[in-house]
PDB file of C-alpha atoms and ligand atoms in Angstrom:
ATOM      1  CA  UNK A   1      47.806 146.812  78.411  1.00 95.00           C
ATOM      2  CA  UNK A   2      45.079 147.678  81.046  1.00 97.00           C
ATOM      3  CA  UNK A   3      43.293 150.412  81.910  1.00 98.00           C
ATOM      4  CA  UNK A   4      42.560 151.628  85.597  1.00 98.00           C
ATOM      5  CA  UNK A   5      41.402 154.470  87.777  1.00 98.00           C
ATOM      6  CA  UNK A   6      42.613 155.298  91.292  1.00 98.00           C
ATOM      7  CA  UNK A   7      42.709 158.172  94.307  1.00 97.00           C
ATOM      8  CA  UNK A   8      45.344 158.498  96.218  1.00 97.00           C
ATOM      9  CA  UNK A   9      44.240 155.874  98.591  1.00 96.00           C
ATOM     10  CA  UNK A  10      47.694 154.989 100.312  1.00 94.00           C
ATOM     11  CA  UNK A  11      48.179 151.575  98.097  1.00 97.00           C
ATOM     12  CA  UNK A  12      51.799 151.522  97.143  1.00 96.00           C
ATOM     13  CA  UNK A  13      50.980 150.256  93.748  1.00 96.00           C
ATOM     14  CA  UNK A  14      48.586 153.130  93.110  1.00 97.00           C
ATOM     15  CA  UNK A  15      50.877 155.750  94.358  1.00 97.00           C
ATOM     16  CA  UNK A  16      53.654 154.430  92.053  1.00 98.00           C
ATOM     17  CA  UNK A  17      51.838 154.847  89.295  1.00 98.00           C
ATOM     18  CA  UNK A  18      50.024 158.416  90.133  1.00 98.00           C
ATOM     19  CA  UNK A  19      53.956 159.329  90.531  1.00 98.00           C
ATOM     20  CA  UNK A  20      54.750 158.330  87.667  1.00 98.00           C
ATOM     21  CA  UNK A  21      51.690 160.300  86.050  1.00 98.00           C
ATOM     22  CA  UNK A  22      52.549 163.190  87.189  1.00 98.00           C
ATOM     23  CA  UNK A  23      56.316 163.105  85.903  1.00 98.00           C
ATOM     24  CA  UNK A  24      54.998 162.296  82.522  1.00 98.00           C
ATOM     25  CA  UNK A  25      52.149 165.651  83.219  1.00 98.00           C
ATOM     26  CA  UNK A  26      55.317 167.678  84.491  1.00 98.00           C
ATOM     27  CA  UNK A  27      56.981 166.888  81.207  1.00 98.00           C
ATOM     28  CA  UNK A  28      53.964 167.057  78.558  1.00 98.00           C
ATOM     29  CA  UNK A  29      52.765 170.264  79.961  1.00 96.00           C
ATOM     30  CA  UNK A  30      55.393 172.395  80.743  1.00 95.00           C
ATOM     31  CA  UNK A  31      53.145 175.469  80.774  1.00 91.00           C
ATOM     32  CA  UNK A  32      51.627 173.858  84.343  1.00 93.00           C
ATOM     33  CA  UNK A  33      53.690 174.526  87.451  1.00 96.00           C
ATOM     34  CA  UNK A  34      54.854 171.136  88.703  1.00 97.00           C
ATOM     35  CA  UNK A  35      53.324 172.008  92.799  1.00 97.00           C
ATOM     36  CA  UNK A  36      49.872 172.279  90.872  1.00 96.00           C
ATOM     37  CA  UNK A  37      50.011 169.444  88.892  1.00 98.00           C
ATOM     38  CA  UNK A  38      51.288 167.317  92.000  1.00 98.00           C
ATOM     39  CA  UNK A  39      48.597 169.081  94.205  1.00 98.00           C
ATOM     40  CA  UNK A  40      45.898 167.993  91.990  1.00 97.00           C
ATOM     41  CA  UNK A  41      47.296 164.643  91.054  1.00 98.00           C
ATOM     42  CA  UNK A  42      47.421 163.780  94.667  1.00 98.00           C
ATOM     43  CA  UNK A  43      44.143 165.424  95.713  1.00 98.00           C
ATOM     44  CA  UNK A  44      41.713 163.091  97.145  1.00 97.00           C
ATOM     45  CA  UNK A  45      38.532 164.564  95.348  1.00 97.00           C
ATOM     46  CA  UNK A  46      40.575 163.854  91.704  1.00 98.00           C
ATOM     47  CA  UNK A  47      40.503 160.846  89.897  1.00 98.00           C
ATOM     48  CA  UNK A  48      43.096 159.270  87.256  1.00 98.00           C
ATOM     49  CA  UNK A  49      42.557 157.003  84.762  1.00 98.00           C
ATOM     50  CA  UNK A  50      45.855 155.459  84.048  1.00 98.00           C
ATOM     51  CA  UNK A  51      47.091 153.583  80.716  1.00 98.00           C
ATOM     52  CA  UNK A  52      49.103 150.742  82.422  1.00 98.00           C
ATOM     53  CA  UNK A  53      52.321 148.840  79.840  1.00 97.00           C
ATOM     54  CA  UNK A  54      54.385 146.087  82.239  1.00 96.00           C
ATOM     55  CA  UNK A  55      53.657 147.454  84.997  1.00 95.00           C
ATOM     56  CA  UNK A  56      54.492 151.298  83.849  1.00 96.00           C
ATOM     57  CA  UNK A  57      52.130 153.684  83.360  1.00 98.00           C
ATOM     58  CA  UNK A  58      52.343 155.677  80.053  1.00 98.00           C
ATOM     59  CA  UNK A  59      50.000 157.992  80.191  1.00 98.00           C
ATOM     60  CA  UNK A  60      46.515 159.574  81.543  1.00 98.00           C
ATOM     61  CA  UNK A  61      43.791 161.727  82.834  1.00 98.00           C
ATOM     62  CA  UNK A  62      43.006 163.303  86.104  1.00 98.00           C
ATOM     63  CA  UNK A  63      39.721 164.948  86.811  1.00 98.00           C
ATOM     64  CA  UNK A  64      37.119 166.061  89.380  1.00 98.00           C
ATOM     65  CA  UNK A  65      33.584 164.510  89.092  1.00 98.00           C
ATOM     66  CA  UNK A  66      31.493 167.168  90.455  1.00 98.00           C
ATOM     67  CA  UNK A  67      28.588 164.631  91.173  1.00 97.00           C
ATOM     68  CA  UNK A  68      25.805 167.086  92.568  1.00 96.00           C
ATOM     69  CA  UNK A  69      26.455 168.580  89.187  1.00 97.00           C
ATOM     70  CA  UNK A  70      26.713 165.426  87.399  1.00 97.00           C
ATOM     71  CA  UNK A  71      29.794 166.515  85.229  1.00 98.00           C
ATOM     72  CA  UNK A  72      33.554 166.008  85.197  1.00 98.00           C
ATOM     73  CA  UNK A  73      36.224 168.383  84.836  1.00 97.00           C
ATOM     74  CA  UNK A  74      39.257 167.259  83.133  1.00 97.00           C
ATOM     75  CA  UNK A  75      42.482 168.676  84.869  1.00 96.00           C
ATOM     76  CA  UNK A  76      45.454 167.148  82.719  1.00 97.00           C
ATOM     77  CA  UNK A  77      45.659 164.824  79.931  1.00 98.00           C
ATOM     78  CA  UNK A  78      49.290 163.187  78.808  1.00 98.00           C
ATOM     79  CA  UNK A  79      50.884 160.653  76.918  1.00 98.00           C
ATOM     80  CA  UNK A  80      54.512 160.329  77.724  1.00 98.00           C
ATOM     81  CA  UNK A  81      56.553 161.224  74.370  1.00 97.00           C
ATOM     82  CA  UNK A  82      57.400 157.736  72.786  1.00 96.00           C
ATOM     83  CA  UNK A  83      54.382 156.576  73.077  1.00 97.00           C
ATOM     84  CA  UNK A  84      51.873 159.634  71.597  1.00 97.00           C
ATOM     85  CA  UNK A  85      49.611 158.841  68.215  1.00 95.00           C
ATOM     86  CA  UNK A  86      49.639 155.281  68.868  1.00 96.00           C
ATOM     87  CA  UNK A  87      45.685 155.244  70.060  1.00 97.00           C
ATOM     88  CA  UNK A  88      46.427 155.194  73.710  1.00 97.00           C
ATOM     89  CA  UNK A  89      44.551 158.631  74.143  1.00 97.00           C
ATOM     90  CA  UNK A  90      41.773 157.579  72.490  1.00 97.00           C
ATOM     91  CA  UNK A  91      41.269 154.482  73.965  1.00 97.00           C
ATOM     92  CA  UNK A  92      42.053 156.456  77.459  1.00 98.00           C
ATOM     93  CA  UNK A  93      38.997 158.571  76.915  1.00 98.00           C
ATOM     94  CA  UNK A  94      36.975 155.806  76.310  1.00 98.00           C
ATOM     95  CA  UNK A  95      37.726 154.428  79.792  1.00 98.00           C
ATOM     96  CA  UNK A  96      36.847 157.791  81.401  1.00 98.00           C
ATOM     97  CA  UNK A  97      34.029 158.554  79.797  1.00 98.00           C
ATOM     98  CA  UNK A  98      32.760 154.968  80.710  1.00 97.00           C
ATOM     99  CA  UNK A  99      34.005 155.010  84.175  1.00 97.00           C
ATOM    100  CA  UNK A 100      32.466 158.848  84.817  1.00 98.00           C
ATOM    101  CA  UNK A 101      28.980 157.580  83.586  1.00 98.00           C
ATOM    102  CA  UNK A 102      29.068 154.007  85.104  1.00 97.00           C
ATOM    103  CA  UNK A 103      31.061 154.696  88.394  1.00 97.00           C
ATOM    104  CA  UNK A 104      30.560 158.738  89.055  1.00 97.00           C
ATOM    105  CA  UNK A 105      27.342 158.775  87.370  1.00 97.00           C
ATOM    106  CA  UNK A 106      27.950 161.908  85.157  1.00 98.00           C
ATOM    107  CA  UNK A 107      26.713 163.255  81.734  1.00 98.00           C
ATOM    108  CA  UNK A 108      28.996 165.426  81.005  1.00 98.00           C
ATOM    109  CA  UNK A 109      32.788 166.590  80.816  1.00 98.00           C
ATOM    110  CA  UNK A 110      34.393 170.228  80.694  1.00 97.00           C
ATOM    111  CA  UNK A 111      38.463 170.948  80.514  1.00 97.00           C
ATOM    112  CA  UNK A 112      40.333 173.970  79.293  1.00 95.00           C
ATOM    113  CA  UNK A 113      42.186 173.245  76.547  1.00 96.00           C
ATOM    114  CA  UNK A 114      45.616 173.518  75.645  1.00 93.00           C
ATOM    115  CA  UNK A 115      45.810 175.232  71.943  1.00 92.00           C
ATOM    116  CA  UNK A 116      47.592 172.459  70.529  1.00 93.00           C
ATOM    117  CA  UNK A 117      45.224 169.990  71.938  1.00 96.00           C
ATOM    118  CA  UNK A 118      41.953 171.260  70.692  1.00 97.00           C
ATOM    119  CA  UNK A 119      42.273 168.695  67.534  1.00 97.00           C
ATOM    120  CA  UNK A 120      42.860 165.864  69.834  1.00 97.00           C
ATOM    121  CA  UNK A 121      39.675 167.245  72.067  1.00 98.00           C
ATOM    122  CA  UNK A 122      37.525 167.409  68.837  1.00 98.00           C
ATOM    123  CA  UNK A 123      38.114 163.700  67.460  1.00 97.00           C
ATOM    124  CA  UNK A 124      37.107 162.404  71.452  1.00 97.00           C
ATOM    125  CA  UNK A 125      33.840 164.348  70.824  1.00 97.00           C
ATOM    126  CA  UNK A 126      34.062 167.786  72.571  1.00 98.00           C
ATOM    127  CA  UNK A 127      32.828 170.967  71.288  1.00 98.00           C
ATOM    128  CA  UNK A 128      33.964 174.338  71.852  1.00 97.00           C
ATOM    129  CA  UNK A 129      30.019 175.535  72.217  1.00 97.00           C
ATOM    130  CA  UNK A 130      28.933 174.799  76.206  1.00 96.00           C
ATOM    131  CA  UNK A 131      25.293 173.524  76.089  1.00 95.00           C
ATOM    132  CA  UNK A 132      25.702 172.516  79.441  1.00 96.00           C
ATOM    133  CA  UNK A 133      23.434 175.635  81.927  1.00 94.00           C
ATOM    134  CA  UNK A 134      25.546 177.715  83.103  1.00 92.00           C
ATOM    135  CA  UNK A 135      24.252 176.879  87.031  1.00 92.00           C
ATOM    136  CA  UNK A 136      25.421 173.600  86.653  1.00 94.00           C
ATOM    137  CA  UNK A 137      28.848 174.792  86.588  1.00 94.00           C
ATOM    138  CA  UNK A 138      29.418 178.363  87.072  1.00 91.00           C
ATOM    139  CA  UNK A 139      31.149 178.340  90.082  1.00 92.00           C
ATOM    140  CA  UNK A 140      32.048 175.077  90.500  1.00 94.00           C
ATOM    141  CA  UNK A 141      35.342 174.841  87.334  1.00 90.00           C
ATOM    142  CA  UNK A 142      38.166 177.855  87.572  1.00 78.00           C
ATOM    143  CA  UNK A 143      38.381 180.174  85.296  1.00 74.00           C
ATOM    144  CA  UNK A 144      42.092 179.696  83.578  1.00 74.00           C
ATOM    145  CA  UNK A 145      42.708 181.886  80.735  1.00 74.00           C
ATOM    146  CA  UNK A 146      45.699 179.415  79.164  1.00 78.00           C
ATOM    147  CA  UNK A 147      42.554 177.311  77.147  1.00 89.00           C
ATOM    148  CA  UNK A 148      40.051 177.106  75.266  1.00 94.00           C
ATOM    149  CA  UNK A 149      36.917 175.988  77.452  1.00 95.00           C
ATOM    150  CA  UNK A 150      35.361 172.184  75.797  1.00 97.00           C
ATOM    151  CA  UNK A 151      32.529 170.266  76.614  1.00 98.00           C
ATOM    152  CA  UNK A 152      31.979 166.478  76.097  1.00 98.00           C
ATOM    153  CA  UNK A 153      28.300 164.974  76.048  1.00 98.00           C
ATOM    154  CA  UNK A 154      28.923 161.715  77.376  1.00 97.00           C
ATOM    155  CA  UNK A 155      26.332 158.827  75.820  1.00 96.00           C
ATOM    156  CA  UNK A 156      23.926 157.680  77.948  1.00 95.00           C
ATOM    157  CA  UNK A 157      24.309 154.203  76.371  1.00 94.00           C
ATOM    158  CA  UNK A 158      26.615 153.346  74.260  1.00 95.00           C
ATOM    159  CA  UNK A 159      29.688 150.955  75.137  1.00 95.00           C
ATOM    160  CA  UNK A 160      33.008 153.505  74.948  1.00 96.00           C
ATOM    161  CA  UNK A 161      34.834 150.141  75.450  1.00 93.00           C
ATOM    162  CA  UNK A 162      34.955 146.311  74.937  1.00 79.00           C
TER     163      UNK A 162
HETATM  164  N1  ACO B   1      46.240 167.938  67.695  1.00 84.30           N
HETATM  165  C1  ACO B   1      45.446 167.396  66.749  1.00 84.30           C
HETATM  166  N2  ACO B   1      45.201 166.093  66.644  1.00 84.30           N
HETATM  167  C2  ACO B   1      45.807 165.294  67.514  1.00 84.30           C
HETATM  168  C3  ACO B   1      46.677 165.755  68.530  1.00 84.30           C
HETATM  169  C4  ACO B   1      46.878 167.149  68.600  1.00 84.30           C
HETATM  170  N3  ACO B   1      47.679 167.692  69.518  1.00 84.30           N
HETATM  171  N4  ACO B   1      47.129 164.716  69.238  1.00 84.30           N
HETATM  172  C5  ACO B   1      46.568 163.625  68.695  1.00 84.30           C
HETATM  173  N5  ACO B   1      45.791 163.985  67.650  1.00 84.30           N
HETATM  174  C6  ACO B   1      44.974 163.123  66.809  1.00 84.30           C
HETATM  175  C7  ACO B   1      45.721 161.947  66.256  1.00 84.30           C
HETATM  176  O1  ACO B   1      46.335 162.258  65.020  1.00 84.30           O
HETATM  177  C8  ACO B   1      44.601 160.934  66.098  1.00 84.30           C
HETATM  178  O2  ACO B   1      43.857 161.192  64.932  1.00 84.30           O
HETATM  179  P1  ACO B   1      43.262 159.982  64.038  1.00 84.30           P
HETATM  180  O3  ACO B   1      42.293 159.275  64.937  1.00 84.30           O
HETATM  181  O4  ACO B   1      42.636 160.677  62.896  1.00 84.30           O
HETATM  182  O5  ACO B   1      44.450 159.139  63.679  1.00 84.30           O
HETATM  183  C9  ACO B   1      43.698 161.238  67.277  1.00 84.30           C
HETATM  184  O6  ACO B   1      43.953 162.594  67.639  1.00 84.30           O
HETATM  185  C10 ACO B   1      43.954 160.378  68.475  1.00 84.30           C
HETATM  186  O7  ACO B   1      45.316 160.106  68.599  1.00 84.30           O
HETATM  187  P2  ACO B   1      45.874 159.168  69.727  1.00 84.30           P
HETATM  188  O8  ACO B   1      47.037 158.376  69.191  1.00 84.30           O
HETATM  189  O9  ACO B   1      44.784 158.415  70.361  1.00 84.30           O
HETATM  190  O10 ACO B   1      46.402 160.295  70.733  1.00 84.30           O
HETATM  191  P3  ACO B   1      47.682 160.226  71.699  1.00 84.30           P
HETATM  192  O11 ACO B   1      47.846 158.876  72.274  1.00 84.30           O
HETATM  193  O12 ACO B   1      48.870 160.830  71.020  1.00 84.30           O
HETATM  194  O13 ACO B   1      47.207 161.214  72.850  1.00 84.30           O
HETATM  195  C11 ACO B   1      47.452 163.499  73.589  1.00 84.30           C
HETATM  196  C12 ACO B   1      46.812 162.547  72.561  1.00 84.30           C
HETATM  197  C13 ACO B   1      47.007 163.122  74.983  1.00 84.30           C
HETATM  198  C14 ACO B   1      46.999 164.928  73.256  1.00 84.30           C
HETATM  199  C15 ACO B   1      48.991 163.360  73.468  1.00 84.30           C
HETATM  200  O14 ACO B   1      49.410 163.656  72.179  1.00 84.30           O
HETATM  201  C16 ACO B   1      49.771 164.230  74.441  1.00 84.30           C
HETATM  202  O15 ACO B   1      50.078 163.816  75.565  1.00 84.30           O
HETATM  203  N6  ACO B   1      50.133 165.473  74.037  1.00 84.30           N
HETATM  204  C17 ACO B   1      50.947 166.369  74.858  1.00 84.30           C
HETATM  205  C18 ACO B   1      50.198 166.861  76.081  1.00 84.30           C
HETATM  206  C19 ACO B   1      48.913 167.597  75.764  1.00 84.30           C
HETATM  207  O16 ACO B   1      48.848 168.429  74.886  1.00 84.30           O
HETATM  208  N7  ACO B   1      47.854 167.283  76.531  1.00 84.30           N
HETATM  209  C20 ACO B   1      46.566 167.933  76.483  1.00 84.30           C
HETATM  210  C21 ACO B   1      46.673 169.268  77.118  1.00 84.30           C
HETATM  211  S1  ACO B   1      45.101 169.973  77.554  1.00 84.30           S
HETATM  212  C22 ACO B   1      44.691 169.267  79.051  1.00 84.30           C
HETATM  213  O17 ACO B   1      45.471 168.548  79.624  1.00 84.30           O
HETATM  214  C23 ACO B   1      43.378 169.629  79.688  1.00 84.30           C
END
C-alpha cells in the first residue's frame, strides 16, 4: 500500500491512476456531474493524493492549495465501494494534511461537505465553526449550496504519518 500525490503532469503512470480516481469520484458522488469532477481532477492547479493497492488506486482526495492564502480546499474525497471503513480514509487524510503543510506549506483546510460525510469530516478533525478570517478566503472557495462548509486546523508539528 503506498500513498502518493500527483498533477496532471503528462506521466502515463500518473494519468492512469488520476483516471482511475475520477471513475471511483464519478461513482461515490453521484450528486457531482462527471465533466466537473473530470475538469477538476485534471486541472493543473489541483492536487490528488492517491491510496495506491498493486498498482490500482482505490481511493482519494483532490484539492487546491491556495498558497498566498496558506489553506487547501478539498474538492472530492472517495473510497471506491469494497474497500470503504477499512482505515484507508483516515490514513489518506493523514497524507494530505502532511503533504499540504510540508510540501504546499498550508495551515489550514476548507471543503463543503456532503451530508452523509460530515461524521467522517469530524473524526479527521474538522469543525463546522470557520475560525479561519474571512479575507483569507472569501473569494477565493465557491460558494456550493449541496454542503455543509468544514474547516481543518492542520498541526504545525505533529507527525500525521509514520
Ligand atoms: N459518516 C460517519 N462516519 C463515517 C463515514 C460517514 N459517511 N464514513 C466513515 N466514517 C467513520 C468510520 O466509521 C470510521 O470511524 P472509527 O474511526 O470510529 O472506526 C472513521 O470514519 C474513518 O473510517 P475509514 O475506514 O478511515 O473511512 P473510509 O475509508 O470508509 O473513507 C469516506 C471515508 C471517504 C467518506 C468513504 O466512506 C467514501 O468514499 N464515502 C462515499 C463518498 C463520500 O461521501 N465522500 C465524501 C463526500 S464530501 C467531499 O468529497 C468534499
Amino acid at each position: 500500500l503506498k500513498f502518493v500525490c500527483y498533477s496532471n503532469d503528462g506521466v502515463d503512470e500518473h494519468m492512469v491512476w488520476l483516471i482511475g480516481l475520477k471513475n471511483i469520484f464519478g461513482r461515490q458522488l453521484p450528486n457531482m456531474p462527471k465533466e466537473y469532477i473530470v475538469r477538476l481532477v485534471m486541472d493543473r492547479s489541483h492536487k490528488s493524493v492517491m491510496v495506491i493497492r498493486r498498482n490500482h488506486v482505490v481511493g482519494g482526495i483532490t484539492y487546491r492549495p491556495y498558497k498566498s492564502q496558506k489553506f487547501g480546499e478539498i474538492a472530492f474525497c472517495a473510497i471506491t465501494a469494497d474497500e470503504q471503513v477499512k482505515g484507508y480514509g483516515t490514513r489518506l487524510m493523514n497524507h494530505l494534511k502532511q503533504h499540504a503543510r510540508d510540501v504546499d506549506g498550508l495551515t489550514h483546510f476548507l471543503t463543503y461537505a456532503d451530508n452523509n460525510a460530515v461524521g467522517y469530516f469530524i473524526k479527521q478533525g474538522f469543525t463546522k465553526e470557520i475560525h479561519l478570517e474571512k479575507d483569507r478566503w472569501q473569494g477565493y472557495i465557491k460558494d456550493y449550496d449541496g454542503g455543509i462548509l468544514m474547516e481543518c486546523k492542520i498541526d504545525p508539528k505533529l507527525p500525521y504519518t509514520d
